[in-house]
PDB file of C-alpha atoms in Angstrom:
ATOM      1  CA  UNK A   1     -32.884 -17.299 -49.996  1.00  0.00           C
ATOM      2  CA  UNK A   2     -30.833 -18.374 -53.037  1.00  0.00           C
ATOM      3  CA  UNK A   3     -30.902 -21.907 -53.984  1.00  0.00           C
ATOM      4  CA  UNK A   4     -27.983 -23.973 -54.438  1.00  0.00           C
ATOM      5  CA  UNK A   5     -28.271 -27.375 -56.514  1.00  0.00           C
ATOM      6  CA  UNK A   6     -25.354 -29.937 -55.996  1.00  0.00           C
ATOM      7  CA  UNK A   7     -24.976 -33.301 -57.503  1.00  0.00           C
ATOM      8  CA  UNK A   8     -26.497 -36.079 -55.596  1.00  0.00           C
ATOM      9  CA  UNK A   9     -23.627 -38.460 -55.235  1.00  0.00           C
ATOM     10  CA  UNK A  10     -20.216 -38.330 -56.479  1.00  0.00           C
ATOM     11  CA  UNK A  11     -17.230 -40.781 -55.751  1.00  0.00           C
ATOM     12  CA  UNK A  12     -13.427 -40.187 -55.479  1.00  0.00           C
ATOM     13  CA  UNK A  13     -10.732 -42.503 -54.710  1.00  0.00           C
ATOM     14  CA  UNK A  14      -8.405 -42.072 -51.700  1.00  0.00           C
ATOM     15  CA  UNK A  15      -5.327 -39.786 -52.308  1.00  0.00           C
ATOM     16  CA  UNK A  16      -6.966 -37.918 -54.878  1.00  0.00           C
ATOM     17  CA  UNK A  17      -8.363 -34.265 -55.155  1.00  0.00           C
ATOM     18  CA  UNK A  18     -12.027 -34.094 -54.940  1.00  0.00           C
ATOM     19  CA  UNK A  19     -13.902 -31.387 -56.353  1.00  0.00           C
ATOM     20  CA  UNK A  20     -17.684 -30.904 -55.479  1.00  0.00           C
ATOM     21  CA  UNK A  21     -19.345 -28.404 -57.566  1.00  0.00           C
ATOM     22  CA  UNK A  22     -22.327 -26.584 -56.335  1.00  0.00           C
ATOM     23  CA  UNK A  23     -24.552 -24.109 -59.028  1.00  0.00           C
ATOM     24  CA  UNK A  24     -26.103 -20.651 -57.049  1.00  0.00           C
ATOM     25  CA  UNK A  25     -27.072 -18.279 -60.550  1.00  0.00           C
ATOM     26  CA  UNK A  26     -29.502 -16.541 -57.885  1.00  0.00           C
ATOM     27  CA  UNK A  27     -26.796 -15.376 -55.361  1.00  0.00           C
ATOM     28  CA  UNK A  28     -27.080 -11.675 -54.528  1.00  0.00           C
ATOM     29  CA  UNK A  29     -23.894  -9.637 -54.209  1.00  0.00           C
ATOM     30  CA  UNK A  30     -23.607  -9.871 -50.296  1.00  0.00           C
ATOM     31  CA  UNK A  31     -24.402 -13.739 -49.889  1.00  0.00           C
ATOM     32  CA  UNK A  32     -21.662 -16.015 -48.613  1.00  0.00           C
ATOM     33  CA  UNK A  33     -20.873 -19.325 -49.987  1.00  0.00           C
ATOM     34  CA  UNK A  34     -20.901 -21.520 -47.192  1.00  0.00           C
ATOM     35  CA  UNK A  35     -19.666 -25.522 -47.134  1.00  0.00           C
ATOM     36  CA  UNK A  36     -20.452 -27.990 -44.118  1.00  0.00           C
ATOM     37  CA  UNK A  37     -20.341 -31.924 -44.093  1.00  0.00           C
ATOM     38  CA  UNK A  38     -21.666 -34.133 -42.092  1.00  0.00           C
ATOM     39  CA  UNK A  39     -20.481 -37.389 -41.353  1.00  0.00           C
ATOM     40  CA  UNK A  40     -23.239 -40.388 -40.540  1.00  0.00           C
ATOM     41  CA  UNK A  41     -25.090 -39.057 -37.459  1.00  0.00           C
ATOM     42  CA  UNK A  42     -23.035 -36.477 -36.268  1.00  0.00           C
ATOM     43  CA  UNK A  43     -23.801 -32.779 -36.547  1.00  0.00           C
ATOM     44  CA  UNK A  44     -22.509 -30.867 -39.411  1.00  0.00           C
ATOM     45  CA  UNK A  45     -19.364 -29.604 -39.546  1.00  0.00           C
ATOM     46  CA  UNK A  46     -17.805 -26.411 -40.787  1.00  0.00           C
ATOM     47  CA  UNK A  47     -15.494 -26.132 -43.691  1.00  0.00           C
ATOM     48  CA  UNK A  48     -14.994 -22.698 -45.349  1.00  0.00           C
ATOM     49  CA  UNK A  49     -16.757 -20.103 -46.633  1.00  0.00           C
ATOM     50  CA  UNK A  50     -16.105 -17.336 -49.111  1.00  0.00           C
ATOM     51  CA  UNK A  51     -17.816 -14.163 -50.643  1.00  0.00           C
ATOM     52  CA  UNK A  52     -15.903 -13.634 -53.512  1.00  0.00           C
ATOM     53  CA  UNK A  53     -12.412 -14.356 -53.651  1.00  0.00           C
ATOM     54  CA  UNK A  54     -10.829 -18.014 -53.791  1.00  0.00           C
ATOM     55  CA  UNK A  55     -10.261 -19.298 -50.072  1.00  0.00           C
ATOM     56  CA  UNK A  56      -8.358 -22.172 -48.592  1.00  0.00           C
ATOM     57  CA  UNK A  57      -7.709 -23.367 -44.668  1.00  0.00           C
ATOM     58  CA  UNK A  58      -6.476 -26.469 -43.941  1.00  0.00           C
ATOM     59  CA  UNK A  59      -9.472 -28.996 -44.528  1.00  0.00           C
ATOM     60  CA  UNK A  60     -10.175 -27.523 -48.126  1.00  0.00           C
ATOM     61  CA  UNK A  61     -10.103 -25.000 -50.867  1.00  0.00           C
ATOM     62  CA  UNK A  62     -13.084 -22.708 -51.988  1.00  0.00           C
ATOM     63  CA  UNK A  63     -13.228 -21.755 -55.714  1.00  0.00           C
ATOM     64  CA  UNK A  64     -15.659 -19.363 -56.882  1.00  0.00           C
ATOM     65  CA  UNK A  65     -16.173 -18.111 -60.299  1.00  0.00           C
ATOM     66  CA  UNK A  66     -15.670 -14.538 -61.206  1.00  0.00           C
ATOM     67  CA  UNK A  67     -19.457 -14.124 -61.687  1.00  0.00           C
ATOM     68  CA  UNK A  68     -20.613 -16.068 -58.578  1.00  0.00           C
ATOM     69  CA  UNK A  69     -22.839 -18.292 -60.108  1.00  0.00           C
ATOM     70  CA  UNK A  70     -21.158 -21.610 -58.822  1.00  0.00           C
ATOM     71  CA  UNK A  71     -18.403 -22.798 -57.073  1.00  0.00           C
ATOM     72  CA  UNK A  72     -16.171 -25.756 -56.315  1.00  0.00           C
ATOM     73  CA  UNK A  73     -14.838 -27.150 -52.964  1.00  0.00           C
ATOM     74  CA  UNK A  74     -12.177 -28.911 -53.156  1.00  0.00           C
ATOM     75  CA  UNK A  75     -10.396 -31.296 -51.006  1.00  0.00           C
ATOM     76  CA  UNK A  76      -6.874 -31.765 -51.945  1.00  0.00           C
ATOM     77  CA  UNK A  77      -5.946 -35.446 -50.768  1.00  0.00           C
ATOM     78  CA  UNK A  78      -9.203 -37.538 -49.366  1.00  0.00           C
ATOM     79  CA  UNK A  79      -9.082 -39.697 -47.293  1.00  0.00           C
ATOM     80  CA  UNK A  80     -11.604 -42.317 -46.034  1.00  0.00           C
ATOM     81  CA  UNK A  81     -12.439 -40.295 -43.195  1.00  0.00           C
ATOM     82  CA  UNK A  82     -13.587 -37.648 -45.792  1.00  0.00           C
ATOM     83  CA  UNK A  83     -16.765 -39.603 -46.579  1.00  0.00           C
ATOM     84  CA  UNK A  84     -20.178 -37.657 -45.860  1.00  0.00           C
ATOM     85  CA  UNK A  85     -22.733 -35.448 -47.122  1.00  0.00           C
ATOM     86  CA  UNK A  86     -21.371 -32.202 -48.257  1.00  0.00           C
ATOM     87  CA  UNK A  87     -23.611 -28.956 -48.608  1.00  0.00           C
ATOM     88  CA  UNK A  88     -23.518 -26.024 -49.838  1.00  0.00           C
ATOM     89  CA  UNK A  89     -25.295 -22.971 -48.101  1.00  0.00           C
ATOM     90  CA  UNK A  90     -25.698 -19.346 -49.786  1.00  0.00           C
ATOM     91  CA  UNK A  91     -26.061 -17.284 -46.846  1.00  0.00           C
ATOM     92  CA  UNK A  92     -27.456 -13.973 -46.447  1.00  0.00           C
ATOM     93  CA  UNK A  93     -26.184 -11.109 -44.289  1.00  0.00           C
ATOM     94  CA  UNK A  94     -28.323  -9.149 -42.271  1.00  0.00           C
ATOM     95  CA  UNK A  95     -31.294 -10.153 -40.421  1.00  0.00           C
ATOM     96  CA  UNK A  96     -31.039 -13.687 -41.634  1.00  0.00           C
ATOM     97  CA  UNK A  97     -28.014 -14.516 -42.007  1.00  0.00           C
ATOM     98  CA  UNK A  98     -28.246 -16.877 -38.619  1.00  0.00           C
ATOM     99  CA  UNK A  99     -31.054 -19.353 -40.643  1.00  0.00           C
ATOM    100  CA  UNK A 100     -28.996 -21.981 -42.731  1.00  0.00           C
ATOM    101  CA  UNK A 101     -30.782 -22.976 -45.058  1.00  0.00           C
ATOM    102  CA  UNK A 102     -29.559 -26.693 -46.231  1.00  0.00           C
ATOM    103  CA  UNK A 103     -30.272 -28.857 -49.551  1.00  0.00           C
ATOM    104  CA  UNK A 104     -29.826 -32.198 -49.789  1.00  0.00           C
ATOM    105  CA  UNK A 105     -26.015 -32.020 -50.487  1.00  0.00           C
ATOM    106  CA  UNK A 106     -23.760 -34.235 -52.349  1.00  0.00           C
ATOM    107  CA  UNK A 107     -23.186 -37.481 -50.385  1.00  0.00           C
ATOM    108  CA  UNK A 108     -18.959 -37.879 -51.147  1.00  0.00           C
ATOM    109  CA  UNK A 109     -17.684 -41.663 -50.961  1.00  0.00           C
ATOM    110  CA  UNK A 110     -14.615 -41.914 -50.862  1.00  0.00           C
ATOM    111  CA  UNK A 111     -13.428 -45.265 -52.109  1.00  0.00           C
ATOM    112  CA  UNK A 112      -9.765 -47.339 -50.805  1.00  0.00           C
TER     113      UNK A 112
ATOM    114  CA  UNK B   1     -11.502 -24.504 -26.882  1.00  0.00           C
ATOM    115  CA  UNK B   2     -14.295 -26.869 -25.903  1.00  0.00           C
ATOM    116  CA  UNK B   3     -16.921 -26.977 -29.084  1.00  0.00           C
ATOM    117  CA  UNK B   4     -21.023 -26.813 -28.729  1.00  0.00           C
ATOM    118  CA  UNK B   5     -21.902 -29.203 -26.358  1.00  0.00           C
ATOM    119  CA  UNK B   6     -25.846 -30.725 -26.319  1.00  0.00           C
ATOM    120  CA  UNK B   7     -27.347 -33.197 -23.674  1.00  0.00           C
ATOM    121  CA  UNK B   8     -28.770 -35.590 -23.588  1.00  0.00           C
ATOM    122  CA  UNK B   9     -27.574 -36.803 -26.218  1.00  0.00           C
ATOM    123  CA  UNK B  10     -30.636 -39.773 -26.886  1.00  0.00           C
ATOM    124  CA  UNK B  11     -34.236 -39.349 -25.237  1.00  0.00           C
ATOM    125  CA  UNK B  12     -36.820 -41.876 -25.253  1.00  0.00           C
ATOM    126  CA  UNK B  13     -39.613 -40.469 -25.017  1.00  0.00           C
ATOM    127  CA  UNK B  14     -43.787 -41.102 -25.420  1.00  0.00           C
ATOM    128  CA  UNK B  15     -46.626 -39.666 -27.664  1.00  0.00           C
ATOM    129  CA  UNK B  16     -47.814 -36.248 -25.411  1.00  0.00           C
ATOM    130  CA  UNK B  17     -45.072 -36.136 -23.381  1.00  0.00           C
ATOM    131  CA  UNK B  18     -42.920 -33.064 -22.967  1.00  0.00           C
ATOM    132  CA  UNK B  19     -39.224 -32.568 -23.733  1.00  0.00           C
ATOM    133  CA  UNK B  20     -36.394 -30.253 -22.811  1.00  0.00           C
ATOM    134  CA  UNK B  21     -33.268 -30.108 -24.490  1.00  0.00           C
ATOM    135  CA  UNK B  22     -30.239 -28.384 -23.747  1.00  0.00           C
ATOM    136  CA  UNK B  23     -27.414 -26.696 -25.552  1.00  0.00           C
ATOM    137  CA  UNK B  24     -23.970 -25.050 -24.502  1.00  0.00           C
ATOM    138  CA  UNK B  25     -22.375 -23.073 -26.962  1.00  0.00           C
ATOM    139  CA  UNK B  26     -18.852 -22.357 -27.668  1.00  0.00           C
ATOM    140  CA  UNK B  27     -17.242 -19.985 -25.075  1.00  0.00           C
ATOM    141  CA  UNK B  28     -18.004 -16.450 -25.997  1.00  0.00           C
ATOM    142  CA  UNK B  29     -20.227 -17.484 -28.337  1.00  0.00           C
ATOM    143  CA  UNK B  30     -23.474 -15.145 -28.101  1.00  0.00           C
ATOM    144  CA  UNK B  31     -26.156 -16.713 -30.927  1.00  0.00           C
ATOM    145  CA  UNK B  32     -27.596 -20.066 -30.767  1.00  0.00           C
ATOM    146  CA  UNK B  33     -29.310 -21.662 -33.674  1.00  0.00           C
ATOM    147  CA  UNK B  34     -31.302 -25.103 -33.060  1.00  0.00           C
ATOM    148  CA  UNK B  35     -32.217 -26.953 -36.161  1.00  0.00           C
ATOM    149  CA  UNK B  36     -34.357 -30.288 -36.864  1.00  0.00           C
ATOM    150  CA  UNK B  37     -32.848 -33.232 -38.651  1.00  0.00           C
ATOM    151  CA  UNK B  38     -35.284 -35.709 -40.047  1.00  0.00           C
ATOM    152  CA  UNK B  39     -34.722 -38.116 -43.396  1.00  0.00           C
ATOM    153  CA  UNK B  40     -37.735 -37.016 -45.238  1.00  0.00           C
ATOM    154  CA  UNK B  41     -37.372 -33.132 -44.235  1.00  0.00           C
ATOM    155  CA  UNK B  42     -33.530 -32.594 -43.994  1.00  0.00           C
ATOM    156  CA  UNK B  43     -32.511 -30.003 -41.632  1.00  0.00           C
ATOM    157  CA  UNK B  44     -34.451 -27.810 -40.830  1.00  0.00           C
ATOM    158  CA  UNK B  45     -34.158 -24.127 -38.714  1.00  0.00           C
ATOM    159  CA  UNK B  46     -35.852 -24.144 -36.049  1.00  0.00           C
ATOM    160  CA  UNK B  47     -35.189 -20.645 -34.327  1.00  0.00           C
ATOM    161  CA  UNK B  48     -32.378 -18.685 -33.151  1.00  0.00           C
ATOM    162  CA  UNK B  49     -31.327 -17.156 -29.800  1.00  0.00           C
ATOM    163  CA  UNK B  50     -29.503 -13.914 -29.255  1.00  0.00           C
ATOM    164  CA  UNK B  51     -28.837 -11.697 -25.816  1.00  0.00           C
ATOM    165  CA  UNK B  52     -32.022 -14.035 -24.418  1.00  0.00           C
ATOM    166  CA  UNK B  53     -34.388 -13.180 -27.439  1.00  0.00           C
ATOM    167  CA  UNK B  54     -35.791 -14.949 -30.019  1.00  0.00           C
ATOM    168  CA  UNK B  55     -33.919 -13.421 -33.354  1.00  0.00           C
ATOM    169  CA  UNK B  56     -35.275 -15.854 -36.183  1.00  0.00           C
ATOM    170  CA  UNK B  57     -38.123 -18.325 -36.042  1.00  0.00           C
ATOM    171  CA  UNK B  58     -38.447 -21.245 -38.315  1.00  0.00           C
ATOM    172  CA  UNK B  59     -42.305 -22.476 -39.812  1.00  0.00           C
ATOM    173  CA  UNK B  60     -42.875 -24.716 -36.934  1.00  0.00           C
ATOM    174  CA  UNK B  61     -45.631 -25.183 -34.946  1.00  0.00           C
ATOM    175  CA  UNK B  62     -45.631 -23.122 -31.303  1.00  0.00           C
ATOM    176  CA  UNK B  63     -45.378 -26.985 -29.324  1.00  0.00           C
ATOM    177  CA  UNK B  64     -41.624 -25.760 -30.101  1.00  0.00           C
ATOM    178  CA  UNK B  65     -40.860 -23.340 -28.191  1.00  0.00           C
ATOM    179  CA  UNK B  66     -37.086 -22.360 -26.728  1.00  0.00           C
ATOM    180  CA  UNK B  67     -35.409 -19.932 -24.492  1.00  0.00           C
ATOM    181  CA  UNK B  68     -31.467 -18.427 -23.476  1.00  0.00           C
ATOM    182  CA  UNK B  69     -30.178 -18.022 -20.396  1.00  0.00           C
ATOM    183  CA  UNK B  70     -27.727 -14.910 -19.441  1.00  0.00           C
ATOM    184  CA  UNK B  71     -24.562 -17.047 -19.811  1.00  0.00           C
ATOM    185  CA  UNK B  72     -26.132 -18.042 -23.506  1.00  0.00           C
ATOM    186  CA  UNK B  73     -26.718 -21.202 -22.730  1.00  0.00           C
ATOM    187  CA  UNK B  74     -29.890 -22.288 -24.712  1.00  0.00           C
ATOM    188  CA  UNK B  75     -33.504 -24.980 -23.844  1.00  0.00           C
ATOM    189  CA  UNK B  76     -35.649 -25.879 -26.391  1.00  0.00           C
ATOM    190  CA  UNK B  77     -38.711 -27.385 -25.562  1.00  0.00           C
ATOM    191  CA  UNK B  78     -41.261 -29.603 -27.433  1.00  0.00           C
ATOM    192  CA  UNK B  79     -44.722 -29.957 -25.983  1.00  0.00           C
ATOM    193  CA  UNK B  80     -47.365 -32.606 -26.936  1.00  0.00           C
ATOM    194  CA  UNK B  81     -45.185 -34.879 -28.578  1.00  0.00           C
ATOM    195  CA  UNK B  82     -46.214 -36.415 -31.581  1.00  0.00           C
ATOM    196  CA  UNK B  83     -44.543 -39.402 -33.498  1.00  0.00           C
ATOM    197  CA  UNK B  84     -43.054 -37.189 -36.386  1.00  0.00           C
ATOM    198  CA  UNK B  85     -41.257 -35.423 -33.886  1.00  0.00           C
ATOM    199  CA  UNK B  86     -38.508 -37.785 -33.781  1.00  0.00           C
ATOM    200  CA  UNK B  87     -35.541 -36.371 -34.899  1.00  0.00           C
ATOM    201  CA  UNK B  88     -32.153 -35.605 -34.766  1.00  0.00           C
ATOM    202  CA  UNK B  89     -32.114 -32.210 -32.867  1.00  0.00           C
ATOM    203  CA  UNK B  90     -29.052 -29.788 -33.182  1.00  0.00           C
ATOM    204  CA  UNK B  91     -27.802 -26.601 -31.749  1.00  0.00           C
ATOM    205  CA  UNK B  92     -25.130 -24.236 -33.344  1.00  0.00           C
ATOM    206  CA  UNK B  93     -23.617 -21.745 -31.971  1.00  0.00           C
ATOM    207  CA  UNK B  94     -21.878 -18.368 -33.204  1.00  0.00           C
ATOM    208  CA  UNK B  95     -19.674 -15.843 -32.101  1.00  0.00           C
ATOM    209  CA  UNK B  96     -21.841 -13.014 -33.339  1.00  0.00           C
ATOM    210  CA  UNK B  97     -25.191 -12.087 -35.491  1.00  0.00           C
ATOM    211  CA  UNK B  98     -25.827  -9.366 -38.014  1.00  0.00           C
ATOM    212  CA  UNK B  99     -23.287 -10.983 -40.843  1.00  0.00           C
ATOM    213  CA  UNK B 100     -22.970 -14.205 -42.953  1.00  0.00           C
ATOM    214  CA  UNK B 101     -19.170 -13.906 -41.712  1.00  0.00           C
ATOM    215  CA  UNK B 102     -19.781 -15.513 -38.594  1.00  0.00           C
ATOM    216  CA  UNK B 103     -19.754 -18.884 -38.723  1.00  0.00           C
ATOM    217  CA  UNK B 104     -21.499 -21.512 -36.725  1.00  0.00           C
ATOM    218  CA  UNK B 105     -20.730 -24.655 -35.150  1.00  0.00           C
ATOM    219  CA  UNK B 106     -22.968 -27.422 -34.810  1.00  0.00           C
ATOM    220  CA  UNK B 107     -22.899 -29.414 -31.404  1.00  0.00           C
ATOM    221  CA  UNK B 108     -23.600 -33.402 -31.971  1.00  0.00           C
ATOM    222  CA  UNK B 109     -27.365 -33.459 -31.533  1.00  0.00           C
ATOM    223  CA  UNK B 110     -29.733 -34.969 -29.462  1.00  0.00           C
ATOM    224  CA  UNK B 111     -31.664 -37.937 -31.085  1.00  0.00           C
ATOM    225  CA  UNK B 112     -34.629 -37.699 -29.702  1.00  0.00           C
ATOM    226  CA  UNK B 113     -37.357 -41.060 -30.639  1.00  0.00           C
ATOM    227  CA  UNK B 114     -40.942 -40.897 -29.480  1.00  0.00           C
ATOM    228  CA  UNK B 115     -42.785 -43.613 -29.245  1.00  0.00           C
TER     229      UNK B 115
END
């Protein structure tokens, strides 16, 4: 399974764009970037995912770079309620593609 | 569309007791995932259910054990409980297997304490 290293902490105040980074130099050419969040206690929740092109839905926008390697999730206005640990998964098709495999993710605060 | 739904949603429960949890996924959703949540491990897979099979198994010990019913909803079972077995226990649910494309939801747990 690739690895995925993402800063520890990071803070942003409300209103403004925050942009978690996430490095994955070992992702094969099939592995999706997956992001999920999990607010205090609750299970994780799903944000976006992307293989190789730029995505965006309506919580967030997934950039990756044109070799892979990392990528950037970005949420365009937070808001408190966007405070939580964020991870990012590198997922492989095929026979394991069903086994997340989560880090310790990048615990967003998001401050008034 | 009603999202992953797990009950009970806290269990007390003591040292060598046995414990049954229970997961409904999303309609039409045919894969169930369970994963372990604990704050010195993270989460953790546990295994994953498919057409009533066991697809993927995590590297836990066979005291976890789980199973899927015909209308996909999914038990997991610990046996012999121990104290480092308390937890934060999750389900997730997919539409399909066999592609990273699919995602998964995650139902709100089952914090399970043993005493």
């Amino acid at each position: 399974d690739a690895k995925t290293t993402q800063p520890t902490s990071m803070d942003c105040a409300e209103g403004r764009a925050a942009n978690l980074p996430c490095n994955h130099s070992t992702i094969s050419g099939n592995e999706y970037v997956y992001w999920y969040r999990q607010i205090h206690s609750q299970g994780p929740q799903y944000i976006i995912h992307g293989l190789k092109n730029n995505e965006t839905n309506e919580m967030a926008s997934l950039i990756i770079t044109e070799d892979r390697k990392s990528s950037t999730l970005i949420l365009p206005h937070a808001t408190l309620r966007d405070t939580a640990v964020y991870y990012c998964i590198v997922r492989p098709s095929g026979q394991g593609a069903q086994k997340l495999v989560f880090g310790q993710g990048t615990r967003l605060t998001i401050n008034p | 569309k009603a999202g992953v739904t797990q009950t009970p949603r806290y269990l007390i429960k003591t040292r060598g007791q046995q414990v049954t949890l229970s997961c409904s996924p999303i309609s039409g959703h045919r894969s169930v995932s369970w994963y372990q949540q604990t704050p010195g491990q993270g989460l953790q897979f546990l295994f994953e259910y498919f057409s009533e099979t066991q697809r993927n198994k995590g590297n836990f010990p066979g005291r976890f054990s789980g199973r899927q019913f015909s209308n996909s909803r999914s038990e997991m079972n610990v046996s012999t409980l121990e104290l480092g077995d308390s937890a934060l226990y999750l389900c997730a649910s997919s539409l399909a297997r066999g592609g990273a494309s699919y995602e998964q939801y995650f139902g709100p747990g089952t914090r399970l304490t043993v005493t």
